[in-house]
């Protein structure tokens, strides 16, 4: 099997950590001797063991009598450079050195300054053969949330909305009017389990009274982010329930009331997307879905502060309504979902 084959397997394993390891990257590890996989592992939970120690443990579990000898003959595949620093866990590069593995094949070098080439240097200095850049583009896109946070000092931003076939986003009369179907709703709940947070504005909170939880998909609820300048959302709103942590950006107060966190900001009419993204970066929030309303989405679009846009387009048309935002991005994929169509755009200009 080729190096590419085993790196792809690393990505398959790494994806099992989606929604559980942020702000760490998703990493998988495959250990091979004579074209046979003898151990696998992935980073399962933030603060717990990384992919490499989990994979090495699986070697000892499956081959208790000769694990040490097998590791000395092994090629270790990992989609991201083994860490070289003490964080919540010991350095993975040191672990590979201790077991005297023969070769290490890496998808991406780690952009984090405490690693960035240092793991590779440790391996090289002890005579371990290192190959890098295998499926590098695929690996970096896979960990795009982590790369964006480290390289741009902000979260990875996903815009999401539904629109009618003739481009309407919401009803003009201020009442909630559902556009997309049940399959689209379930997929949107799945997305919430994959990202750290989801953000809406005051009007969406008042009109739709959303819960912003992942009720229709197994997984964690995202942190709920709300822009409410004057704290006008009524206290009975679903966002104040105890289903998830809620952060309210406002101009009045900074306070913590159980699971509700108020963060005061000055002059919210100026550079609001930039201010919020920097605040989220400081809070180790690595990714956010922006679900509305139209004005909030437009602010992020105008500021070019977005990375990915997911649009559900219904087969139905309305006679009037509020026009959906205009997207200027590169169409990456289109998917049929019953009578709806999902279009995914990537911001190539960011």
mmCIF file of C-alpha atoms in Angstrom:
data_model
loop_
_atom_site.group_PDB
_atom_site.id
_atom_site.type_symbol
_atom_site.label_atom_id
_atom_site.label_comp_id
_atom_site.label_asym_id
_atom_site.label_seq_id
_atom_site.Cartn_x
_atom_site.Cartn_y
_atom_site.Cartn_z
ATOM 1 C CA UNK A 1 0.000 0.000 0.000
ATOM 2 C CA UNK A 2 1.155 3.573 -0.671
ATOM 3 C CA UNK A 3 1.885 6.301 1.871
ATOM 4 C CA UNK A 4 -1.226 8.089 0.575
ATOM 5 C CA UNK A 5 -3.388 5.076 1.418
ATOM 6 C CA UNK A 6 -2.323 5.076 5.064
ATOM 7 C CA UNK A 7 -2.603 8.863 5.431
ATOM 8 C CA UNK A 8 -6.176 8.596 4.144
ATOM 9 C CA UNK A 9 -6.783 6.004 6.837
ATOM 10 C CA UNK A 10 -5.375 8.493 9.375
ATOM 11 C CA UNK A 11 -7.979 11.027 8.257
ATOM 12 C CA UNK A 12 -10.768 8.459 8.573
ATOM 13 C CA UNK A 13 -9.704 7.786 12.148
ATOM 14 C CA UNK A 14 -9.173 11.465 12.952
ATOM 15 C CA UNK A 15 -12.711 12.329 11.881
ATOM 16 C CA UNK A 16 -14.027 10.240 14.768
ATOM 17 C CA UNK A 17 -12.812 13.061 17.038
ATOM 18 C CA UNK A 18 -14.946 15.686 15.292
ATOM 19 C CA UNK A 19 -16.608 17.983 17.816
ATOM 20 C CA UNK A 20 -14.680 16.491 20.764
ATOM 21 C CA UNK A 21 -11.078 17.699 20.547
ATOM 22 C CA UNK A 22 -11.279 21.455 19.866
ATOM 23 C CA UNK A 23 -9.238 23.616 20.147
ATOM 24 C CA UNK A 24 -6.823 20.786 19.336
ATOM 25 C CA UNK A 25 -6.600 19.440 15.780
ATOM 26 C CA UNK A 26 -8.169 16.152 14.710
ATOM 27 C CA UNK A 27 -5.416 13.576 14.340
ATOM 28 C CA UNK A 28 -5.304 9.901 13.415
ATOM 29 C CA UNK A 29 -2.332 7.523 13.558
ATOM 30 C CA UNK A 30 -1.670 4.219 11.789
ATOM 31 C CA UNK A 31 1.281 1.942 12.570
ATOM 32 C CA UNK A 32 2.444 -0.413 9.810
ATOM 33 C CA UNK A 33 4.977 -3.261 9.561
ATOM 34 C CA UNK A 34 5.524 -5.055 6.237
ATOM 35 C CA UNK A 35 2.385 -3.525 4.730
ATOM 36 C CA UNK A 36 0.251 -4.751 7.600
ATOM 37 C CA UNK A 37 -1.492 -2.419 10.070
ATOM 38 C CA UNK A 38 -0.488 -3.465 13.585
ATOM 39 C CA UNK A 39 -2.043 -0.553 15.473
ATOM 40 C CA UNK A 40 -4.357 2.436 15.060
ATOM 41 C CA UNK A 41 -5.506 5.320 17.195
ATOM 42 C CA UNK A 42 -6.909 8.841 17.127
ATOM 43 C CA UNK A 43 -7.243 11.858 19.406
ATOM 44 C CA UNK A 44 -10.553 11.120 21.085
ATOM 45 C CA UNK A 45 -11.109 13.904 23.609
ATOM 46 C CA UNK A 46 -9.539 17.269 24.392
ATOM 47 C CA UNK A 47 -7.134 16.952 27.316
ATOM 48 C CA UNK A 48 -6.721 13.219 26.861
ATOM 49 C CA UNK A 49 -4.165 11.094 24.990
ATOM 50 C CA UNK A 50 -3.209 12.087 21.443
ATOM 51 C CA UNK A 51 -3.395 9.818 18.406
ATOM 52 C CA UNK A 52 0.152 8.433 18.642
ATOM 53 C CA UNK A 53 -0.021 7.052 22.223
ATOM 54 C CA UNK A 54 -3.443 5.589 21.489
ATOM 55 C CA UNK A 55 -2.054 3.843 18.398
ATOM 56 C CA UNK A 56 0.988 2.538 20.284
ATOM 57 C CA UNK A 57 -1.273 1.274 23.056
ATOM 58 C CA UNK A 58 -3.265 -0.649 20.443
ATOM 59 C CA UNK A 59 -0.014 -2.305 19.280
ATOM 60 C CA UNK A 60 0.675 -3.509 22.827
ATOM 61 C CA UNK A 61 -2.942 -4.623 23.214
ATOM 62 C CA UNK A 62 -2.885 -6.661 19.994
ATOM 63 C CA UNK A 63 0.723 -7.881 20.118
ATOM 64 C CA UNK A 64 1.633 -8.106 23.816
ATOM 65 C CA UNK A 65 4.511 -10.548 23.315
ATOM 66 C CA UNK A 66 6.514 -8.676 20.672
ATOM 67 C CA UNK A 67 5.162 -5.128 20.564
ATOM 68 C CA UNK A 68 8.521 -3.486 21.326
ATOM 69 C CA UNK A 69 10.278 -5.359 18.531
ATOM 70 C CA UNK A 70 7.485 -4.637 16.046
ATOM 71 C CA UNK A 71 7.626 -0.916 16.798
ATOM 72 C CA UNK A 72 11.341 -0.848 15.986
ATOM 73 C CA UNK A 73 10.460 -2.088 12.493
ATOM 74 C CA UNK A 74 7.393 0.124 12.096
ATOM 75 C CA UNK A 75 6.386 3.023 9.905
ATOM 76 C CA UNK A 76 4.140 5.425 11.797
ATOM 77 C CA UNK A 77 1.628 7.418 9.736
ATOM 78 C CA UNK A 78 0.051 10.565 11.145
ATOM 79 C CA UNK A 79 -1.853 13.346 9.376
ATOM 80 C CA UNK A 80 -0.250 16.085 11.519
ATOM 81 C CA UNK A 81 3.280 16.466 12.843
ATOM 82 C CA UNK A 82 3.762 14.810 16.260
ATOM 83 C CA UNK A 83 3.811 17.410 19.019
ATOM 84 C CA UNK A 84 7.153 18.316 20.613
ATOM 85 C CA UNK A 85 6.034 20.170 23.746
ATOM 86 C CA UNK A 86 4.439 19.428 27.100
ATOM 87 C CA UNK A 87 0.805 20.530 27.114
ATOM 88 C CA UNK A 88 -1.992 18.574 28.720
ATOM 89 C CA UNK A 89 -0.128 15.438 27.586
ATOM 90 C CA UNK A 90 3.589 14.606 27.060
ATOM 91 C CA UNK A 91 5.254 15.156 23.645
ATOM 92 C CA UNK A 92 4.288 12.540 21.061
ATOM 93 C CA UNK A 93 7.602 12.951 19.235
ATOM 94 C CA UNK A 94 9.427 11.819 22.406
ATOM 95 C CA UNK A 95 7.202 8.744 22.579
ATOM 96 C CA UNK A 96 8.103 7.733 19.013
ATOM 97 C CA UNK A 97 11.784 8.279 19.754
ATOM 98 C CA UNK A 98 11.567 6.158 22.909
ATOM 99 C CA UNK A 99 10.100 3.252 20.952
ATOM 100 C CA UNK A 100 12.752 3.682 18.206
ATOM 101 C CA UNK A 101 10.298 3.479 15.320
ATOM 102 C CA UNK A 102 11.901 3.101 11.918
ATOM 103 C CA UNK A 103 10.057 5.739 9.915
ATOM 104 C CA UNK A 104 7.414 8.463 10.364
ATOM 105 C CA UNK A 105 5.205 9.716 7.515
ATOM 106 C CA UNK A 106 3.396 13.031 8.057
ATOM 107 C CA UNK A 107 0.619 14.826 6.195
ATOM 108 C CA UNK A 108 1.079 18.386 7.510
ATOM 109 C CA UNK A 109 3.647 20.122 9.624
ATOM 110 C CA UNK A 110 1.999 21.759 12.649
ATOM 111 C CA UNK A 111 1.612 25.565 12.330
ATOM 112 C CA UNK A 112 1.452 25.988 16.120
ATOM 113 C CA UNK A 113 4.642 27.785 17.195
ATOM 114 C CA UNK A 114 5.398 25.331 20.028
ATOM 115 C CA UNK A 115 5.581 22.514 17.448
ATOM 116 C CA UNK A 116 6.118 23.824 13.863
ATOM 117 C CA UNK A 117 8.975 21.602 12.723
ATOM 118 C CA UNK A 118 10.260 20.817 16.215
ATOM 119 C CA UNK A 119 8.640 17.381 16.269
ATOM 120 C CA UNK A 120 10.246 16.511 12.943
ATOM 121 C CA UNK A 121 13.582 17.828 14.202
ATOM 122 C CA UNK A 122 13.419 15.560 17.271
ATOM 123 C CA UNK A 123 12.731 12.536 15.076
ATOM 124 C CA UNK A 124 15.496 13.371 12.591
ATOM 125 C CA UNK A 125 18.029 13.970 15.366
ATOM 126 C CA UNK A 126 17.640 10.367 16.544
ATOM 127 C CA UNK A 127 17.976 8.837 13.090
ATOM 128 C CA UNK A 128 14.287 8.205 12.421
ATOM 129 C CA UNK A 129 13.459 8.603 8.727
ATOM 130 C CA UNK A 130 10.782 11.277 8.209
ATOM 131 C CA UNK A 131 8.633 11.906 5.126
ATOM 132 C CA UNK A 132 6.374 14.976 5.063
ATOM 133 C CA UNK A 133 3.789 16.546 2.791
ATOM 134 C CA UNK A 134 1.809 13.409 1.957
ATOM 135 C CA UNK A 135 -1.698 14.553 0.896
ATOM 136 C CA UNK A 136 -0.782 17.898 2.467
ATOM 137 C CA UNK A 137 -3.599 19.881 0.851
ATOM 138 C CA UNK A 138 -6.215 17.306 1.804
ATOM 139 C CA UNK A 139 -4.892 17.153 5.369
ATOM 140 C CA UNK A 140 -4.824 20.935 5.826
ATOM 141 C CA UNK A 141 -8.401 21.293 4.541
ATOM 142 C CA UNK A 142 -9.464 18.527 6.894
ATOM 143 C CA UNK A 143 -8.034 20.498 9.848
ATOM 144 C CA UNK A 144 -9.042 23.884 8.436
ATOM 145 C CA UNK A 145 -10.580 24.996 11.756
ATOM 146 C CA UNK A 146 -7.315 24.429 13.608
ATOM 147 C CA UNK A 147 -5.188 26.001 10.855
ATOM 148 C CA UNK A 148 -7.449 29.072 10.685
ATOM 149 C CA UNK A 149 -7.302 29.662 14.428
ATOM 150 C CA UNK A 150 -3.503 29.300 14.613
ATOM 151 C CA UNK A 151 -2.652 31.209 11.438
ATOM 152 C CA UNK A 152 -5.339 33.926 11.457
ATOM 153 C CA UNK A 153 -5.996 34.283 15.206
ATOM 154 C CA UNK A 154 -9.738 33.843 14.769
ATOM 155 C CA UNK A 155 -12.258 31.003 14.561
ATOM 156 C CA UNK A 156 -13.197 29.238 11.351
ATOM 157 C CA UNK A 157 -16.459 30.886 10.246
ATOM 158 C CA UNK A 158 -19.313 28.990 8.604
ATOM 159 C CA UNK A 159 -22.282 30.990 7.300
ATOM 160 C CA UNK A 160 -25.553 29.102 7.020
ATOM 161 C CA UNK A 161 -29.040 30.016 5.855
ATOM 162 C CA UNK A 162 -32.087 28.762 3.978
ATOM 163 C CA UNK A 163 -33.703 30.568 1.062
ATOM 164 C CA UNK A 164 -36.619 30.084 -1.261
ATOM 165 C CA UNK A 165 -36.223 29.158 -4.919
ATOM 166 C CA UNK A 166 -36.647 32.848 -5.808
ATOM 167 C CA UNK A 167 -34.158 34.087 -3.207
ATOM 168 C CA UNK A 168 -36.175 35.067 -0.137
ATOM 169 C CA UNK A 169 -34.659 34.572 3.312
ATOM 170 C CA UNK A 170 -37.395 35.507 5.798
ATOM 171 C CA UNK A 171 -40.939 36.836 5.937
ATOM 172 C CA UNK A 172 -41.419 40.607 5.799
ATOM 173 C CA UNK A 173 -44.072 40.631 8.529
ATOM 174 C CA UNK A 174 -41.618 39.488 11.226
ATOM 175 C CA UNK A 175 -43.184 36.075 11.736
ATOM 176 C CA UNK A 176 -41.282 32.795 11.627
ATOM 177 C CA UNK A 177 -41.810 30.971 8.348
ATOM 178 C CA UNK A 178 -40.008 27.672 7.771
ATOM 179 C CA UNK A 179 -38.264 27.293 4.399
ATOM 180 C CA UNK A 180 -36.270 24.053 4.220
ATOM 181 C CA UNK A 181 -37.410 20.485 4.961
ATOM 182 C CA UNK A 182 -36.861 17.988 7.772
ATOM 183 C CA UNK A 183 -33.714 16.452 6.248
ATOM 184 C CA UNK A 184 -32.073 19.871 6.025
ATOM 185 C CA UNK A 185 -33.010 20.538 9.654
ATOM 186 C CA UNK A 186 -31.454 17.252 10.794
ATOM 187 C CA UNK A 187 -28.246 18.001 8.882
ATOM 188 C CA UNK A 188 -28.093 21.460 10.467
ATOM 189 C CA UNK A 189 -28.292 19.821 13.892
ATOM 190 C CA UNK A 190 -25.429 17.493 12.933
ATOM 191 C CA UNK A 191 -23.341 20.538 12.000
ATOM 192 C CA UNK A 192 -23.954 22.022 15.440
ATOM 193 C CA UNK A 193 -22.295 18.988 17.041
ATOM 194 C CA UNK A 194 -19.222 19.549 14.850
ATOM 195 C CA UNK A 195 -18.565 23.222 15.623
ATOM 196 C CA UNK A 196 -17.733 24.972 18.879
ATOM 197 C CA UNK A 197 -20.409 27.641 18.725
ATOM 198 C CA UNK A 198 -23.359 29.038 16.799
ATOM 199 C CA UNK A 199 -24.222 32.731 16.531
ATOM 200 C CA UNK A 200 -27.422 34.689 15.894
ATOM 201 C CA UNK A 201 -28.642 38.267 16.287
ATOM 202 C CA UNK A 202 -31.342 39.725 18.504
ATOM 203 C CA UNK A 203 -34.091 39.757 15.874
ATOM 204 C CA UNK A 204 -33.620 36.085 15.040
ATOM 205 C CA UNK A 205 -33.695 35.267 18.754
ATOM 206 C CA UNK A 206 -36.963 37.171 19.280
ATOM 207 C CA UNK A 207 -38.790 36.141 16.092
ATOM 208 C CA UNK A 208 -37.721 32.486 15.845
ATOM 209 C CA UNK A 209 -37.048 31.814 19.554
ATOM 210 C CA UNK A 210 -34.560 29.067 18.554
ATOM 211 C CA UNK A 211 -32.971 26.609 20.969
ATOM 212 C CA UNK A 212 -29.748 26.334 18.917
ATOM 213 C CA UNK A 213 -29.163 22.813 20.220
ATOM 214 C CA UNK A 214 -28.452 19.525 18.458
ATOM 215 C CA UNK A 215 -31.735 17.850 19.344
ATOM 216 C CA UNK A 216 -31.935 15.733 16.192
ATOM 217 C CA UNK A 217 -28.368 14.408 16.181
ATOM 218 C CA UNK A 218 -26.296 12.655 18.832
ATOM 219 C CA UNK A 219 -23.487 14.854 20.101
ATOM 220 C CA UNK A 220 -22.677 17.933 22.109
ATOM 221 C CA UNK A 221 -24.600 21.191 21.970
ATOM 222 C CA UNK A 222 -22.596 24.160 20.698
ATOM 223 C CA UNK A 223 -22.026 27.278 22.753
ATOM 224 C CA UNK A 224 -24.829 29.705 21.883
ATOM 225 C CA UNK A 225 -23.656 33.200 20.907
ATOM 226 C CA UNK A 226 -26.135 36.070 20.718
ATOM 227 C CA UNK A 227 -25.700 39.708 19.691
ATOM 228 C CA UNK A 228 -28.099 41.765 21.822
ATOM 229 C CA UNK A 229 -26.797 45.309 22.152
ATOM 230 C CA UNK A 230 -29.388 46.569 24.660
ATOM 231 C CA UNK A 231 -30.355 43.222 26.252
ATOM 232 C CA UNK A 232 -33.809 43.273 24.687
ATOM 233 C CA UNK A 233 -34.375 39.515 24.389
ATOM 234 C CA UNK A 234 -37.116 38.510 26.875
ATOM 235 C CA UNK A 235 -35.968 36.264 29.764
ATOM 236 C CA UNK A 236 -38.394 33.482 28.771
ATOM 237 C CA UNK A 237 -36.578 32.959 25.477
ATOM 238 C CA UNK A 238 -35.227 29.445 24.810
ATOM 239 C CA UNK A 239 -31.678 30.805 24.729
ATOM 240 C CA UNK A 240 -31.856 31.251 28.502
ATOM 241 C CA UNK A 241 -32.613 27.599 29.193
ATOM 242 C CA UNK A 242 -29.928 25.335 30.651
ATOM 243 C CA UNK A 243 -29.410 23.153 27.570
ATOM 244 C CA UNK A 244 -26.154 24.918 26.635
ATOM 245 C CA UNK A 245 -23.799 27.703 27.635
ATOM 246 C CA UNK A 246 -24.946 31.031 26.198
ATOM 247 C CA UNK A 247 -22.762 34.113 25.618
ATOM 248 C CA UNK A 248 -24.531 37.443 25.035
ATOM 249 C CA UNK A 249 -22.540 40.272 23.447
ATOM 250 C CA UNK A 250 -23.978 43.624 24.578
ATOM 251 C CA UNK A 251 -23.147 47.216 25.501
ATOM 252 C CA UNK A 252 -24.504 47.139 29.053
ATOM 253 C CA UNK A 253 -22.742 44.646 31.285
ATOM 254 C CA UNK A 254 -20.161 41.917 31.786
ATOM 255 C CA UNK A 255 -21.443 39.281 34.167
ATOM 256 C CA UNK A 256 -21.932 35.541 34.681
ATOM 257 C CA UNK A 257 -25.317 34.201 35.768
ATOM 258 C CA UNK A 258 -25.015 30.424 35.953
ATOM 259 C CA UNK A 259 -24.637 29.265 32.332
ATOM 260 C CA UNK A 260 -25.355 32.746 30.863
ATOM 261 C CA UNK A 261 -22.255 34.861 30.202
ATOM 262 C CA UNK A 262 -22.671 38.555 29.376
ATOM 263 C CA UNK A 263 -19.761 40.209 27.566
ATOM 264 C CA UNK A 264 -19.836 43.978 27.262
ATOM 265 C CA UNK A 265 -18.478 45.600 24.119
ATOM 266 C CA UNK A 266 -18.093 49.275 23.242
ATOM 267 C CA UNK A 267 -19.408 50.852 20.038
ATOM 268 C CA UNK A 268 -20.937 47.675 18.632
ATOM 269 C CA UNK A 269 -21.962 49.567 15.498
ATOM 270 C CA UNK A 270 -18.297 49.610 14.421
ATOM 271 C CA UNK A 271 -16.268 46.554 13.323
ATOM 272 C CA UNK A 272 -18.590 44.181 15.146
ATOM 273 C CA UNK A 273 -17.570 40.985 13.252
ATOM 274 C CA UNK A 274 -13.888 41.673 13.918
ATOM 275 C CA UNK A 275 -14.498 42.377 17.623
ATOM 276 C CA UNK A 276 -16.532 39.223 18.116
ATOM 277 C CA UNK A 277 -14.046 37.010 16.269
ATOM 278 C CA UNK A 278 -11.134 38.307 18.341
ATOM 279 C CA UNK A 279 -13.081 37.733 21.554
ATOM 280 C CA UNK A 280 -13.898 34.165 20.486
ATOM 281 C CA UNK A 281 -10.240 33.553 19.626
ATOM 282 C CA UNK A 282 -9.251 34.608 23.144
ATOM 283 C CA UNK A 283 -11.845 32.155 24.496
ATOM 284 C CA UNK A 284 -10.354 29.208 22.532
ATOM 285 C CA UNK A 285 -13.476 28.922 20.377
ATOM 286 C CA UNK A 286 -12.127 27.417 17.182
ATOM 287 C CA UNK A 287 -15.200 27.435 14.917
ATOM 288 C CA UNK A 288 -18.587 29.113 14.715
ATOM 289 C CA UNK A 289 -21.703 28.739 12.575
ATOM 290 C CA UNK A 290 -23.495 32.024 11.926
ATOM 291 C CA UNK A 291 -27.188 31.251 11.482
ATOM 292 C CA UNK A 292 -28.678 34.718 11.099
ATOM 293 C CA UNK A 293 -30.327 37.046 10.736
ATOM 294 C CA UNK A 294 -29.865 38.715 7.417
ATOM 295 C CA UNK A 295 -28.076 41.791 8.799
ATOM 296 C CA UNK A 296 -25.590 39.764 10.850
ATOM 297 C CA UNK A 297 -24.801 37.541 7.870
ATOM 298 C CA UNK A 298 -24.377 40.611 5.657
ATOM 299 C CA UNK A 299 -21.920 42.183 8.118
ATOM 300 C CA UNK A 300 -19.698 39.110 8.042
ATOM 301 C CA UNK A 301 -19.954 38.887 4.254
ATOM 302 C CA UNK A 302 -19.084 42.571 3.837
ATOM 303 C CA UNK A 303 -16.118 42.197 6.188
ATOM 304 C CA UNK A 304 -14.926 39.085 4.254
ATOM 305 C CA UNK A 305 -14.903 37.351 7.635
ATOM 306 C CA UNK A 306 -16.100 33.946 6.568
ATOM 307 C CA UNK A 307 -14.545 30.730 5.326
ATOM 308 C CA UNK A 308 -17.422 28.505 4.265
ATOM 309 C CA UNK A 309 -21.069 29.140 3.372
ATOM 310 C CA UNK A 310 -23.819 26.503 3.401
ATOM 311 C CA UNK A 311 -27.100 27.459 1.729
ATOM 312 C CA UNK A 312 -30.274 25.404 1.657
ATOM 313 C CA UNK A 313 -32.459 26.363 -1.320
ATOM 314 C CA UNK A 314 -36.075 25.213 -1.237
ATOM 315 C CA UNK A 315 -38.087 24.205 -4.296
ATOM 316 C CA UNK A 316 -40.830 26.592 -3.118
ATOM 317 C CA UNK A 317 -41.178 30.266 -3.999
ATOM 318 C CA UNK A 318 -42.715 33.155 -2.065
ATOM 319 C CA UNK A 319 -44.490 36.192 -3.482
ATOM 320 C CA UNK A 320 -42.390 38.509 -1.309
ATOM 321 C CA UNK A 321 -40.051 38.533 1.686
ATOM 322 C CA UNK A 322 -36.638 39.690 2.863
ATOM 323 C CA UNK A 323 -34.007 38.960 0.231
ATOM 324 C CA UNK A 324 -31.315 36.440 1.111
ATOM 325 C CA UNK A 325 -27.703 37.658 1.350
ATOM 326 C CA UNK A 326 -25.597 37.621 -1.802
ATOM 327 C CA UNK A 327 -22.654 35.260 -1.741
ATOM 328 C CA UNK A 328 -19.380 35.822 -3.580
ATOM 329 C CA UNK A 329 -17.509 32.573 -3.194
ATOM 330 C CA UNK A 330 -16.340 29.475 -5.029
ATOM 331 C CA UNK A 331 -18.972 26.766 -5.318
ATOM 332 C CA UNK A 332 -17.434 23.605 -3.894
ATOM 333 C CA UNK A 333 -20.354 21.175 -3.838
ATOM 334 C CA UNK A 334 -24.087 20.826 -4.431
ATOM 335 C CA UNK A 335 -26.183 18.106 -2.781
ATOM 336 C CA UNK A 336 -29.856 17.178 -3.210
ATOM 337 C CA UNK A 337 -31.765 16.817 0.092
ATOM 338 C CA UNK A 338 -35.298 15.667 -0.755
ATOM 339 C CA UNK A 339 -36.846 18.747 -2.370
ATOM 340 C CA UNK A 340 -34.091 21.058 -1.082
ATOM 341 C CA UNK A 341 -30.655 21.729 -2.545
ATOM 342 C CA UNK A 342 -27.568 22.321 -0.427
ATOM 343 C CA UNK A 343 -24.862 24.524 -1.939
ATOM 344 C CA UNK A 344 -21.487 24.819 -0.204
ATOM 345 C CA UNK A 345 -19.205 27.752 -1.027
ATOM 346 C CA UNK A 346 -15.599 28.383 -0.002
ATOM 347 C CA UNK A 347 -14.209 31.895 0.414
ATOM 348 C CA UNK A 348 -11.103 31.942 -1.769
ATOM 349 C CA UNK A 349 -10.565 35.666 -1.102
ATOM 350 C CA UNK A 350 -10.163 35.526 2.684
#
